[in-house]
Tab-separated table of C-alpha atoms in Angstrom:
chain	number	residue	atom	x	y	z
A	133	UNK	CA	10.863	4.088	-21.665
A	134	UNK	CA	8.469	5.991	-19.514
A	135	UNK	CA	5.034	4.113	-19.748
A	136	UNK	CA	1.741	6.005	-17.762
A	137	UNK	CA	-0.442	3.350	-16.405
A	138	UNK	CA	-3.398	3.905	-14.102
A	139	UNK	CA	-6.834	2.373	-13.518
A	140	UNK	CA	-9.465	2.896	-16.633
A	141	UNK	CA	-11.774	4.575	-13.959
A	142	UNK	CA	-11.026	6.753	-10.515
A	143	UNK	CA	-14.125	7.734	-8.958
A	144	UNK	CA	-14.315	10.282	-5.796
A	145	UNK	CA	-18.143	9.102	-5.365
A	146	UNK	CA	-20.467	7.862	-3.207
A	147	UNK	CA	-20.043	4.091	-2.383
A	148	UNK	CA	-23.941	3.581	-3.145
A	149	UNK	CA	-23.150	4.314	-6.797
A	150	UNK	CA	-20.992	0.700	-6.504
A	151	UNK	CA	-23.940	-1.392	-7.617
A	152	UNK	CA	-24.152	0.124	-11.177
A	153	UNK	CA	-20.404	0.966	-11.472
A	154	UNK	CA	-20.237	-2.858	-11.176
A	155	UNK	CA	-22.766	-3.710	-13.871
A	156	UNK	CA	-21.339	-1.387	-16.099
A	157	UNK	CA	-18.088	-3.281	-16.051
A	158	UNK	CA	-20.071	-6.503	-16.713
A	159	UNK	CA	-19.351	-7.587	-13.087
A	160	UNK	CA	-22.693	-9.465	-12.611
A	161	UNK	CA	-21.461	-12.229	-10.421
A	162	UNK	CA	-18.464	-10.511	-8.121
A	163	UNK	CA	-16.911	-12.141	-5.477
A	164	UNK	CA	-16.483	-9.435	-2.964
A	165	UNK	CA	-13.114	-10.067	-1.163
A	166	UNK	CA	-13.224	-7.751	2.549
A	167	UNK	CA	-11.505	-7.158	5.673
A	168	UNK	CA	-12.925	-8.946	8.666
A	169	UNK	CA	-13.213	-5.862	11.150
A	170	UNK	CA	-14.416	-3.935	7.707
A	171	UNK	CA	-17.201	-6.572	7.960
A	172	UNK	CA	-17.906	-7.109	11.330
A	173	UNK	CA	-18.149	-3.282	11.771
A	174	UNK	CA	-20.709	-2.841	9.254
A	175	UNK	CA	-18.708	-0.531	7.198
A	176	UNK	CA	-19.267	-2.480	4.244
A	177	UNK	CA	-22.729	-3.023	4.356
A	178	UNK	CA	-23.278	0.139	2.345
A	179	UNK	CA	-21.242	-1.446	-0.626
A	180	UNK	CA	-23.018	-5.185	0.344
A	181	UNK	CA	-26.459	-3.036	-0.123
A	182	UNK	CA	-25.432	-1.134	-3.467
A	183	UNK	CA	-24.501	-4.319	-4.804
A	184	UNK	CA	-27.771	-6.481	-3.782
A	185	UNK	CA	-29.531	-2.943	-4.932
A	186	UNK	CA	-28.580	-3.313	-8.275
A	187	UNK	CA	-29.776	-7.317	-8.730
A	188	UNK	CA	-26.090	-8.803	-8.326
A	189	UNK	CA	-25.265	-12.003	-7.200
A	190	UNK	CA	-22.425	-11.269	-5.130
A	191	UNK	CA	-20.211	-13.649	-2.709
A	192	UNK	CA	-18.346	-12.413	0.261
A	193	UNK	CA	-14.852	-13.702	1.615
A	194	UNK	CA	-13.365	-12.496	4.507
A	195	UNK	CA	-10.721	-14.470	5.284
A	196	UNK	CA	-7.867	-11.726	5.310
A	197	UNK	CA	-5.186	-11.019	7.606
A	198	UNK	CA	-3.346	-7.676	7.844
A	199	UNK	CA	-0.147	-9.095	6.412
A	200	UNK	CA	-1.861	-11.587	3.571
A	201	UNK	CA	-1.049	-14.626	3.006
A	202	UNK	CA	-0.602	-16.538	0.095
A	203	UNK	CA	-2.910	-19.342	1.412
A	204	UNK	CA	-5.845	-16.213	1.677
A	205	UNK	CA	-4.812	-15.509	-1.781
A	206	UNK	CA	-5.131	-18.512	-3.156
A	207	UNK	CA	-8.494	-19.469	-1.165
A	208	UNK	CA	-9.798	-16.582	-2.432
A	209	UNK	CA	-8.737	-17.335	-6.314
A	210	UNK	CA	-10.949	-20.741	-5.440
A	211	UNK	CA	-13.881	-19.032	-3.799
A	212	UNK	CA	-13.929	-16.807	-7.698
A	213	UNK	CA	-14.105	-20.431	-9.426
A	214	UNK	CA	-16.200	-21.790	-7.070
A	215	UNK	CA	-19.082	-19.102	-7.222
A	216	UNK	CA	-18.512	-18.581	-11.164
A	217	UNK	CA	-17.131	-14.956	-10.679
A	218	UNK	CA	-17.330	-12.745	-13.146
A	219	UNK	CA	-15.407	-9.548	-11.315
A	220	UNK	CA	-13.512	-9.171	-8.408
A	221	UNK	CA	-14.556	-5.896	-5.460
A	222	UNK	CA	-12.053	-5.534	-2.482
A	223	UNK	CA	-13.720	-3.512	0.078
A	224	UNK	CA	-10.750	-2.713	3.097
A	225	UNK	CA	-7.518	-1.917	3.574
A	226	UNK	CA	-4.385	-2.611	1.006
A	227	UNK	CA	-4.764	-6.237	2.715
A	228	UNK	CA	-8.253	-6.861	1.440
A	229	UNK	CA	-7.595	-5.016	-2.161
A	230	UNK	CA	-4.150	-7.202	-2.699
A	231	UNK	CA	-5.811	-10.215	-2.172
A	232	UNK	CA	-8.765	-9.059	-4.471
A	233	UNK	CA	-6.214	-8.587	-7.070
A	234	UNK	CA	-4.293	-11.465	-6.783
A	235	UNK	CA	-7.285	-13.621	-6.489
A	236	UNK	CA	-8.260	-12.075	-9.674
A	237	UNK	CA	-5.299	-13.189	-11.553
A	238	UNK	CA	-4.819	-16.935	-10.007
A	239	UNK	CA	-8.638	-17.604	-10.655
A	240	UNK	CA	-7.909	-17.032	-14.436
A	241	UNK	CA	-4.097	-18.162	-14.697
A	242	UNK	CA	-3.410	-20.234	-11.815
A	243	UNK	CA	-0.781	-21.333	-10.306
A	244	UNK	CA	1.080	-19.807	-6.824
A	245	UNK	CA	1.837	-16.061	-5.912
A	246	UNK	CA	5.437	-17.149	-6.021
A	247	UNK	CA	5.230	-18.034	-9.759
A	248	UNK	CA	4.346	-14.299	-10.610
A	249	UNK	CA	6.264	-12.180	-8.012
A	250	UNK	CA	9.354	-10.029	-9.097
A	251	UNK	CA	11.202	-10.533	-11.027
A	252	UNK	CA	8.013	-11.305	-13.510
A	253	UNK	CA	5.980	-8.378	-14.418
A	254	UNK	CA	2.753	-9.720	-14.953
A	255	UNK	CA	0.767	-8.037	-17.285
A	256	UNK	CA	-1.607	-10.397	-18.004
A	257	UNK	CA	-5.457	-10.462	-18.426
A	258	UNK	CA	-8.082	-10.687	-15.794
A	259	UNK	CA	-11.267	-10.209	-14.920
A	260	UNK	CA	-12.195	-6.591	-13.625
A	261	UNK	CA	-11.085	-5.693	-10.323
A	262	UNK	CA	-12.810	-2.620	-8.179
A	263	UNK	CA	-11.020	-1.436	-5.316
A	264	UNK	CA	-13.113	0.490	-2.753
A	265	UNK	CA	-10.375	1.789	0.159
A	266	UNK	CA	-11.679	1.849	3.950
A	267	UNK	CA	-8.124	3.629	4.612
A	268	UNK	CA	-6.139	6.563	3.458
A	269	UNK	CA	-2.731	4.815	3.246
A	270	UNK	CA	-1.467	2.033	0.403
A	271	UNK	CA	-3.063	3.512	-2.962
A	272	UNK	CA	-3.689	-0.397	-3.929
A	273	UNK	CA	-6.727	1.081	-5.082
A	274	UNK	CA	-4.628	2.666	-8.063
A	275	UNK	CA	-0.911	0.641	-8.067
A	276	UNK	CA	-0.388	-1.944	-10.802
A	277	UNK	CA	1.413	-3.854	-7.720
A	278	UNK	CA	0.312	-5.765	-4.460
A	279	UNK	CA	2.665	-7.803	-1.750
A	280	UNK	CA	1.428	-10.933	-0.882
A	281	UNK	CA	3.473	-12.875	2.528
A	282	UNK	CA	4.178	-16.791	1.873
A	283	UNK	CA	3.261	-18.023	4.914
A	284	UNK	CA	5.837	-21.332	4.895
A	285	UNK	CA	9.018	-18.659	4.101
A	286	UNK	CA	7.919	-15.565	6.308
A	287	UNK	CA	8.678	-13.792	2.836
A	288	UNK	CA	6.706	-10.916	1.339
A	289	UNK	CA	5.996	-11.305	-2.677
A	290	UNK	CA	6.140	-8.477	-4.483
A	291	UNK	CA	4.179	-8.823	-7.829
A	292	UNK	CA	3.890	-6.243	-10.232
A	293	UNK	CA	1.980	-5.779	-13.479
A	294	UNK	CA	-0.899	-4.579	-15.261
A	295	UNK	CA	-2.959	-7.992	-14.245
A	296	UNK	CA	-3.181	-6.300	-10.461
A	297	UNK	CA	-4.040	-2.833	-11.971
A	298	UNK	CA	-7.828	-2.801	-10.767
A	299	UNK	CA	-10.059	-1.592	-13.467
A	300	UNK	CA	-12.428	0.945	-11.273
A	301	UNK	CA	-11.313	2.880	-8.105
A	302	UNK	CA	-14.035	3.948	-5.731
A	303	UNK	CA	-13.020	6.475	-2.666
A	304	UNK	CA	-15.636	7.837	-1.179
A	305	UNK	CA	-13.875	9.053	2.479
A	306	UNK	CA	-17.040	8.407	4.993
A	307	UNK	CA	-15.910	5.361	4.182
A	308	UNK	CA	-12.543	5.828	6.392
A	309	UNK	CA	-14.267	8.058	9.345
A	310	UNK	CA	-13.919	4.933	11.402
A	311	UNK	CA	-10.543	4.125	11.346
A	312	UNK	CA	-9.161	4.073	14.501
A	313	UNK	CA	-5.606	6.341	15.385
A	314	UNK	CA	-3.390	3.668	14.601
A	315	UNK	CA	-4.851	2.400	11.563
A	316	UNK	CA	-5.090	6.277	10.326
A	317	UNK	CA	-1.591	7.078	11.570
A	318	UNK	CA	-0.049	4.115	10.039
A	319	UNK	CA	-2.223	4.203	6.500
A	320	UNK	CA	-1.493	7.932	6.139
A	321	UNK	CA	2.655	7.350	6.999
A	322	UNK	CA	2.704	4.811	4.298
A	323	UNK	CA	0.854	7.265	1.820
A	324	UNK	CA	3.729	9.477	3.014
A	325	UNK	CA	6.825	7.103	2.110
A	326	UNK	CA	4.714	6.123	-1.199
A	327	UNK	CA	4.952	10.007	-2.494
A	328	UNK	CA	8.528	10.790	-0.750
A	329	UNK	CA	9.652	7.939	-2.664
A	330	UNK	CA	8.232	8.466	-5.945
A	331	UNK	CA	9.325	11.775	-5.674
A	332	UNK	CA	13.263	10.746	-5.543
A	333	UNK	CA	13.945	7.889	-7.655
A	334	UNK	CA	15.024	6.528	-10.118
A	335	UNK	CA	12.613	6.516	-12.484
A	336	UNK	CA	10.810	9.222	-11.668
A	337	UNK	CA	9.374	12.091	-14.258
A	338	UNK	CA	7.429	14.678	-14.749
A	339	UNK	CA	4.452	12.972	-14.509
A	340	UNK	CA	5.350	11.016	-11.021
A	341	UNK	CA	6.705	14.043	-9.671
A	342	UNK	CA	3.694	16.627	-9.804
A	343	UNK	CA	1.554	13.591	-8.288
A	344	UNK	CA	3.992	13.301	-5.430
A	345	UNK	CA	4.084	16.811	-4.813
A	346	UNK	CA	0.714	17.138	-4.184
A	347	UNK	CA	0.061	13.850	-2.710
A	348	UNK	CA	2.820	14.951	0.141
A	349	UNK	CA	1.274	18.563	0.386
A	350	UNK	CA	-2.117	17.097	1.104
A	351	UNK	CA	-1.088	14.668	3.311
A	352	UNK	CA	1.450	17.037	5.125
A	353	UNK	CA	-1.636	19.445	6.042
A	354	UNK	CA	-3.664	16.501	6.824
A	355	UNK	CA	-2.649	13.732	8.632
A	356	UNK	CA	-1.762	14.990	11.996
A	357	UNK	CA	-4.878	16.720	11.604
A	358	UNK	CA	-7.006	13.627	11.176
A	359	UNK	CA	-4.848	11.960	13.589
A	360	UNK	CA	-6.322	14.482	16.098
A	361	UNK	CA	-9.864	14.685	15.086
A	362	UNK	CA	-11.301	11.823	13.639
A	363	UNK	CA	-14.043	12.806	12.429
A	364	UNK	CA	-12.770	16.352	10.735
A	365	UNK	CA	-14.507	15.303	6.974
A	366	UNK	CA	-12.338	17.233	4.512
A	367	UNK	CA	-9.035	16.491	6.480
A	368	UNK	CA	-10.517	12.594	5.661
A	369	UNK	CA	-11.478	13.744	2.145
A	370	UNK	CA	-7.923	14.728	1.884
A	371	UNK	CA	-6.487	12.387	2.784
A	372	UNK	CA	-7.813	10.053	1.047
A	373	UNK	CA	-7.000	11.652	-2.385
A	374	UNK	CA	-3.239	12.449	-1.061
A	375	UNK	CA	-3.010	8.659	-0.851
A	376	UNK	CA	-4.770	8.111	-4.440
A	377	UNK	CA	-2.001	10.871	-6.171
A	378	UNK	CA	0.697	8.850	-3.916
A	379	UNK	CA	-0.511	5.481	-5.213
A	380	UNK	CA	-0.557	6.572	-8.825
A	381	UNK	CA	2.651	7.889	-8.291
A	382	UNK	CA	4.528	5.122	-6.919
A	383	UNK	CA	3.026	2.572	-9.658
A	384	UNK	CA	4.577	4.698	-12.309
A	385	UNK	CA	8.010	4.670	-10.516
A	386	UNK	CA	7.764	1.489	-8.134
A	387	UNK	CA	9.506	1.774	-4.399
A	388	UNK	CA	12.933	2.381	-3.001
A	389	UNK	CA	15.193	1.539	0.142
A	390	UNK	CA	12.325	2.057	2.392
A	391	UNK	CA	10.449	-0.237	1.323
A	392	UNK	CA	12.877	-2.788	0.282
A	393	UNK	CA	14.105	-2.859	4.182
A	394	UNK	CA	10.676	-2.596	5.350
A	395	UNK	CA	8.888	-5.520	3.801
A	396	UNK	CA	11.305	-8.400	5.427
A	397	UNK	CA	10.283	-6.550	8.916
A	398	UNK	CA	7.086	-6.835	8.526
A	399	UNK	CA	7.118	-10.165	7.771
A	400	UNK	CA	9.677	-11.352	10.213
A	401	UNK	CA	8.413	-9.981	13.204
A	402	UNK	CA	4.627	-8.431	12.045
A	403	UNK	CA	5.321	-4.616	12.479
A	404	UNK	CA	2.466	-3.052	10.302
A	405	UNK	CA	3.681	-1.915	7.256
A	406	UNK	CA	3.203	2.080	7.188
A	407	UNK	CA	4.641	2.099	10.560
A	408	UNK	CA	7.758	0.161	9.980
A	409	UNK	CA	8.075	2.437	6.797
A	410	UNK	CA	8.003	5.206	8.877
A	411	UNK	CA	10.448	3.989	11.066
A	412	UNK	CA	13.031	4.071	8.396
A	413	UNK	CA	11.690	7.223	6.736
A	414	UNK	CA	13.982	9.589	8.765
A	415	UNK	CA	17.226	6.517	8.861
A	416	UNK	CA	16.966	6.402	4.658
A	417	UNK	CA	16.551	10.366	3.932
A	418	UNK	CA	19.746	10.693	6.123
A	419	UNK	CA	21.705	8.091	3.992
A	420	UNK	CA	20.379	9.003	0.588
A	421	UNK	CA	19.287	12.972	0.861
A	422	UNK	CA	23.415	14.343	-0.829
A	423	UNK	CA	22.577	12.118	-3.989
A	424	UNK	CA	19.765	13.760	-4.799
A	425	UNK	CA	19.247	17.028	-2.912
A	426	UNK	CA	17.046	18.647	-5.047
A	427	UNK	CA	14.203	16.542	-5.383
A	428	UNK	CA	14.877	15.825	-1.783
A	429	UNK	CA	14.133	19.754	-1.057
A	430	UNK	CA	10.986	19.670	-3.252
A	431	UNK	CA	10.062	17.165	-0.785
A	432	UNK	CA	10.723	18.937	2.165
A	433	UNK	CA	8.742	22.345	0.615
A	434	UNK	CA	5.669	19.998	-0.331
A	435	UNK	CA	5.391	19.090	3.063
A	436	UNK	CA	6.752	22.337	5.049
A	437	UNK	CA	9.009	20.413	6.821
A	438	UNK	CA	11.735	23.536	6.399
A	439	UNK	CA	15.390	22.870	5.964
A	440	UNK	CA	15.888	19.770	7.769
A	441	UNK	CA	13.581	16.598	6.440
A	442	UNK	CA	15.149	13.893	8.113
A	443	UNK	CA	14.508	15.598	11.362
A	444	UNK	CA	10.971	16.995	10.423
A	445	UNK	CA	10.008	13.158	9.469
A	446	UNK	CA	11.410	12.378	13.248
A	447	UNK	CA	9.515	14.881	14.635
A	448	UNK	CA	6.241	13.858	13.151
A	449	UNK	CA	6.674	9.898	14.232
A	450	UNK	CA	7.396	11.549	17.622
A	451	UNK	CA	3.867	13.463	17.598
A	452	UNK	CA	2.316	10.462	16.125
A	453	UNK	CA	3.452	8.130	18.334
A	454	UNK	CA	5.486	6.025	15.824
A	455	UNK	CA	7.399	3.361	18.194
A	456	UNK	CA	11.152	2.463	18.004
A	457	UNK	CA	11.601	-1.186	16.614
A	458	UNK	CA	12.991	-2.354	19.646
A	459	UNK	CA	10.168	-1.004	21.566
A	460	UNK	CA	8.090	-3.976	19.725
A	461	UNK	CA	8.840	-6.851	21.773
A	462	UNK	CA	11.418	-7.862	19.421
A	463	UNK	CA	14.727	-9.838	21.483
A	464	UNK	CA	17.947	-8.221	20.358
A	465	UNK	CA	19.509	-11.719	19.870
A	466	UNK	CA	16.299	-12.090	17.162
A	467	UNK	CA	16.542	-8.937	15.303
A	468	UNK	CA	20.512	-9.366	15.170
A	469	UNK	CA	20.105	-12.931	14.006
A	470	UNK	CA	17.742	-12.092	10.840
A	471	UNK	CA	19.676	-8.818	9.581
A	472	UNK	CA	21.448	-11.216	6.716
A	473	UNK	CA	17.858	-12.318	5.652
A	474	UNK	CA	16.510	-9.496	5.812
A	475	UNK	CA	19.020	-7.852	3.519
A	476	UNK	CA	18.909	-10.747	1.356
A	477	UNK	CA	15.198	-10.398	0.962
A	478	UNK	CA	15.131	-6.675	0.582
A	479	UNK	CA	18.136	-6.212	-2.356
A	480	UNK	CA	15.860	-8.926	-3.735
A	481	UNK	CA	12.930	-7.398	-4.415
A	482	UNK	CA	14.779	-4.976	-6.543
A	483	UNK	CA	13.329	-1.957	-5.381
A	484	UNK	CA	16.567	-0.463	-4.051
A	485	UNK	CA	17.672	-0.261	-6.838
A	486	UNK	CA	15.399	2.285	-7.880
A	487	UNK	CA	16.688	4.674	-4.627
A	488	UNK	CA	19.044	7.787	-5.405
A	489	UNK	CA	21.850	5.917	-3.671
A	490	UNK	CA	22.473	3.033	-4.295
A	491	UNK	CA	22.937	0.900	-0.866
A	492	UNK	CA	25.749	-2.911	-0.659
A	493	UNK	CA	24.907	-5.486	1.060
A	494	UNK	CA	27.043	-3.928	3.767
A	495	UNK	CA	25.356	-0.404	3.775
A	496	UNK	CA	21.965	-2.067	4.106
A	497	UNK	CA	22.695	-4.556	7.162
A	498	UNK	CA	23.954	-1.492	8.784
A	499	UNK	CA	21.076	0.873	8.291
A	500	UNK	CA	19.160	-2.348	9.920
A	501	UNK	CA	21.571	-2.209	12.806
A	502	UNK	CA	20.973	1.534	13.155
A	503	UNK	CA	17.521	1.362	12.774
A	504	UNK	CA	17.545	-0.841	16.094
A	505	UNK	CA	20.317	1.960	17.954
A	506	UNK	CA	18.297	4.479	16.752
């Protein structure tokens, strides 16, 4: 069954039009869930002053890391309840819109972000969720999905469902001008593995595929130009709707091997997610590309990348200054001891399944061990 989802609204508009977009979903009391820096910046306080603008009663939590926690999650379901919520904005990163939409459904149906992770699909009702993106990188803004780490098992949750499909996106790209290179590099790179693994799997279609395309064309002809000038408004503008297309994309299809392997990294030893997916970017094209070469080769022709992908997606974490993993501060002894959890924890959240090869046990521990060689 092939089953479209997206958010009711996508708007490529001005933050200041947040107040009323808010009323109009009935949102009179929202608890605005946003990134600390986002905060402490001031590059929310155009949203803040939309909201006040348009005589709403709005609450602000903060507390967000940039690998959430299910303790943020859950503190943030309580501040809802506590303030009488009646909507839910995240204004940040994919950290900040996650925990919007997870607060969003454990305000309303309790319980732990364990008890709904995969392999529950949660499609459940909630109270309306509006996602307004600081970065051009996750597509939270559009998924039906959001990965939430349980801070006592160093796990990531992966929960899926149309209870964390927000109800409103808002991208308005001044909104990103800030980002410094590494958040920009990294967001982008995970917009990147987002459409290059929509485009090959498993349950891709027609649908997922011409989003992908042009989500990895954009984003192709953007990001190392944004990368190199900041401030460059339609490369930002760009980018930010590459990400969108990739994000609706990748709902419809859900991940693959990269970012099966790439979760339990991140939350073993903290790489940032686009960045450890662009690590294994080149390592998984290499293992998969003969299984399915010709949506592989669309790939490569979205992004000009020529005849060799794997070594064009080397290339491009060489220019943008993607580190090895052992170039983290990560002890050999460490990394080598956690390859068996880390396999257990990737085949486990399912998504491999959905890649064009199918990886064992085996095959994944030693992609892991030639991520580290490589």
């Amino acid at each position: 069954m092939t089953r479209i989802l997206s958010p009711r609204d996508i708007r490529l508009a001005s933050v200041s039009t947040l107040g009323e977009a808010a009323r109009a979903l009935g949102c009179l009391r929202p608890l605005v869930v946003v990134d600390p820096g986002v905060l402490t910046l001031g590059i929310a306080e155009p949203a803040l002053k939309a909201l006040s603008g348009a005589g709403l009663a709005a609450s602000v939590f903060s507390g967000v890391s940039p690998d959430p926690l299910d303790t943020e999650a859950m503190a943030a379901a309580q501040a809802a309840r506590d303030h009488g919520a009646d909507g839910i904005i995240g204004i940040g990163g994919g950290s900040a819109m996650d925990i919007a939409k997870v607060a969003a459904l454990l305000s309303r149906h309790g319980g732990h972000p364990r008890d709904h992770a995969v392999p529950k699909i949660v499609d459940l009702e909630v109270a309306p969720v509006i996602c307004v993106p600081t970065t051009a990188g996750t597509g939270s803004e559009v998924t039906r999905a959001a990965v939430i780490t349980d801070a006592a098992s160093h796990e990531k949750l992966l929960m899926l469902g149309t209870a964390l499909l927000p109800a409103l996106a808002l991208l308005d790209w001044e909104l990103t001008v800030t980002c410094p290179f590494r958040v920009t590099v990294d967001s982008g790179l995970d917009a990147l593995s987002h459409a290059l693994e929509a485009l090959v799997n498993r349950n891709a279609s027609p649908y997922s595929d011409g989003l992908a395309c042009e989500a990895l064309r954009l984003i192709g002809a953007n990001l190392e130009r944004v990368a190199g000038a900041p401030q460059d408004g339609e490369a930002r503008k760009a980018m930010l709707s590459g990400a969108m297309l990739a994000g609706l994309a990748v709902s419809h299809t859900s991940t693959a091997l990269i970012h099966g392997m790439s979760r339990p990294i991140g939350a073993a030893f903290h790489v940032p997610h686009g960045m450890s997916n662009a690590m294994l970017m080149p390592l998984v094209t290499r293992f998969s590309i003969a299984t399915a070469p010709q949506a592989y080769a669309r790939a490569a022709t979205a992004l000009g990348a020529g005849d060799d992908l794997a070594g064009w997606l080397e290339g491009l974490n060489t220019r943008l200054e993607v580190p090895k993993i052992r170039d983290r501060g990560i002890a050999a002894p460490d990394y080598d001891a956690m390859i068996p959890e880390m396999v257990r924890q990737a085949l486990a959240s399912g998504t491999p399944a959905n890649n064009p090869r199918l990886a064992t046990a085996g095959e994944v521990a030693d992609l892991y061990r030639a991520l580290w060689q490589g």
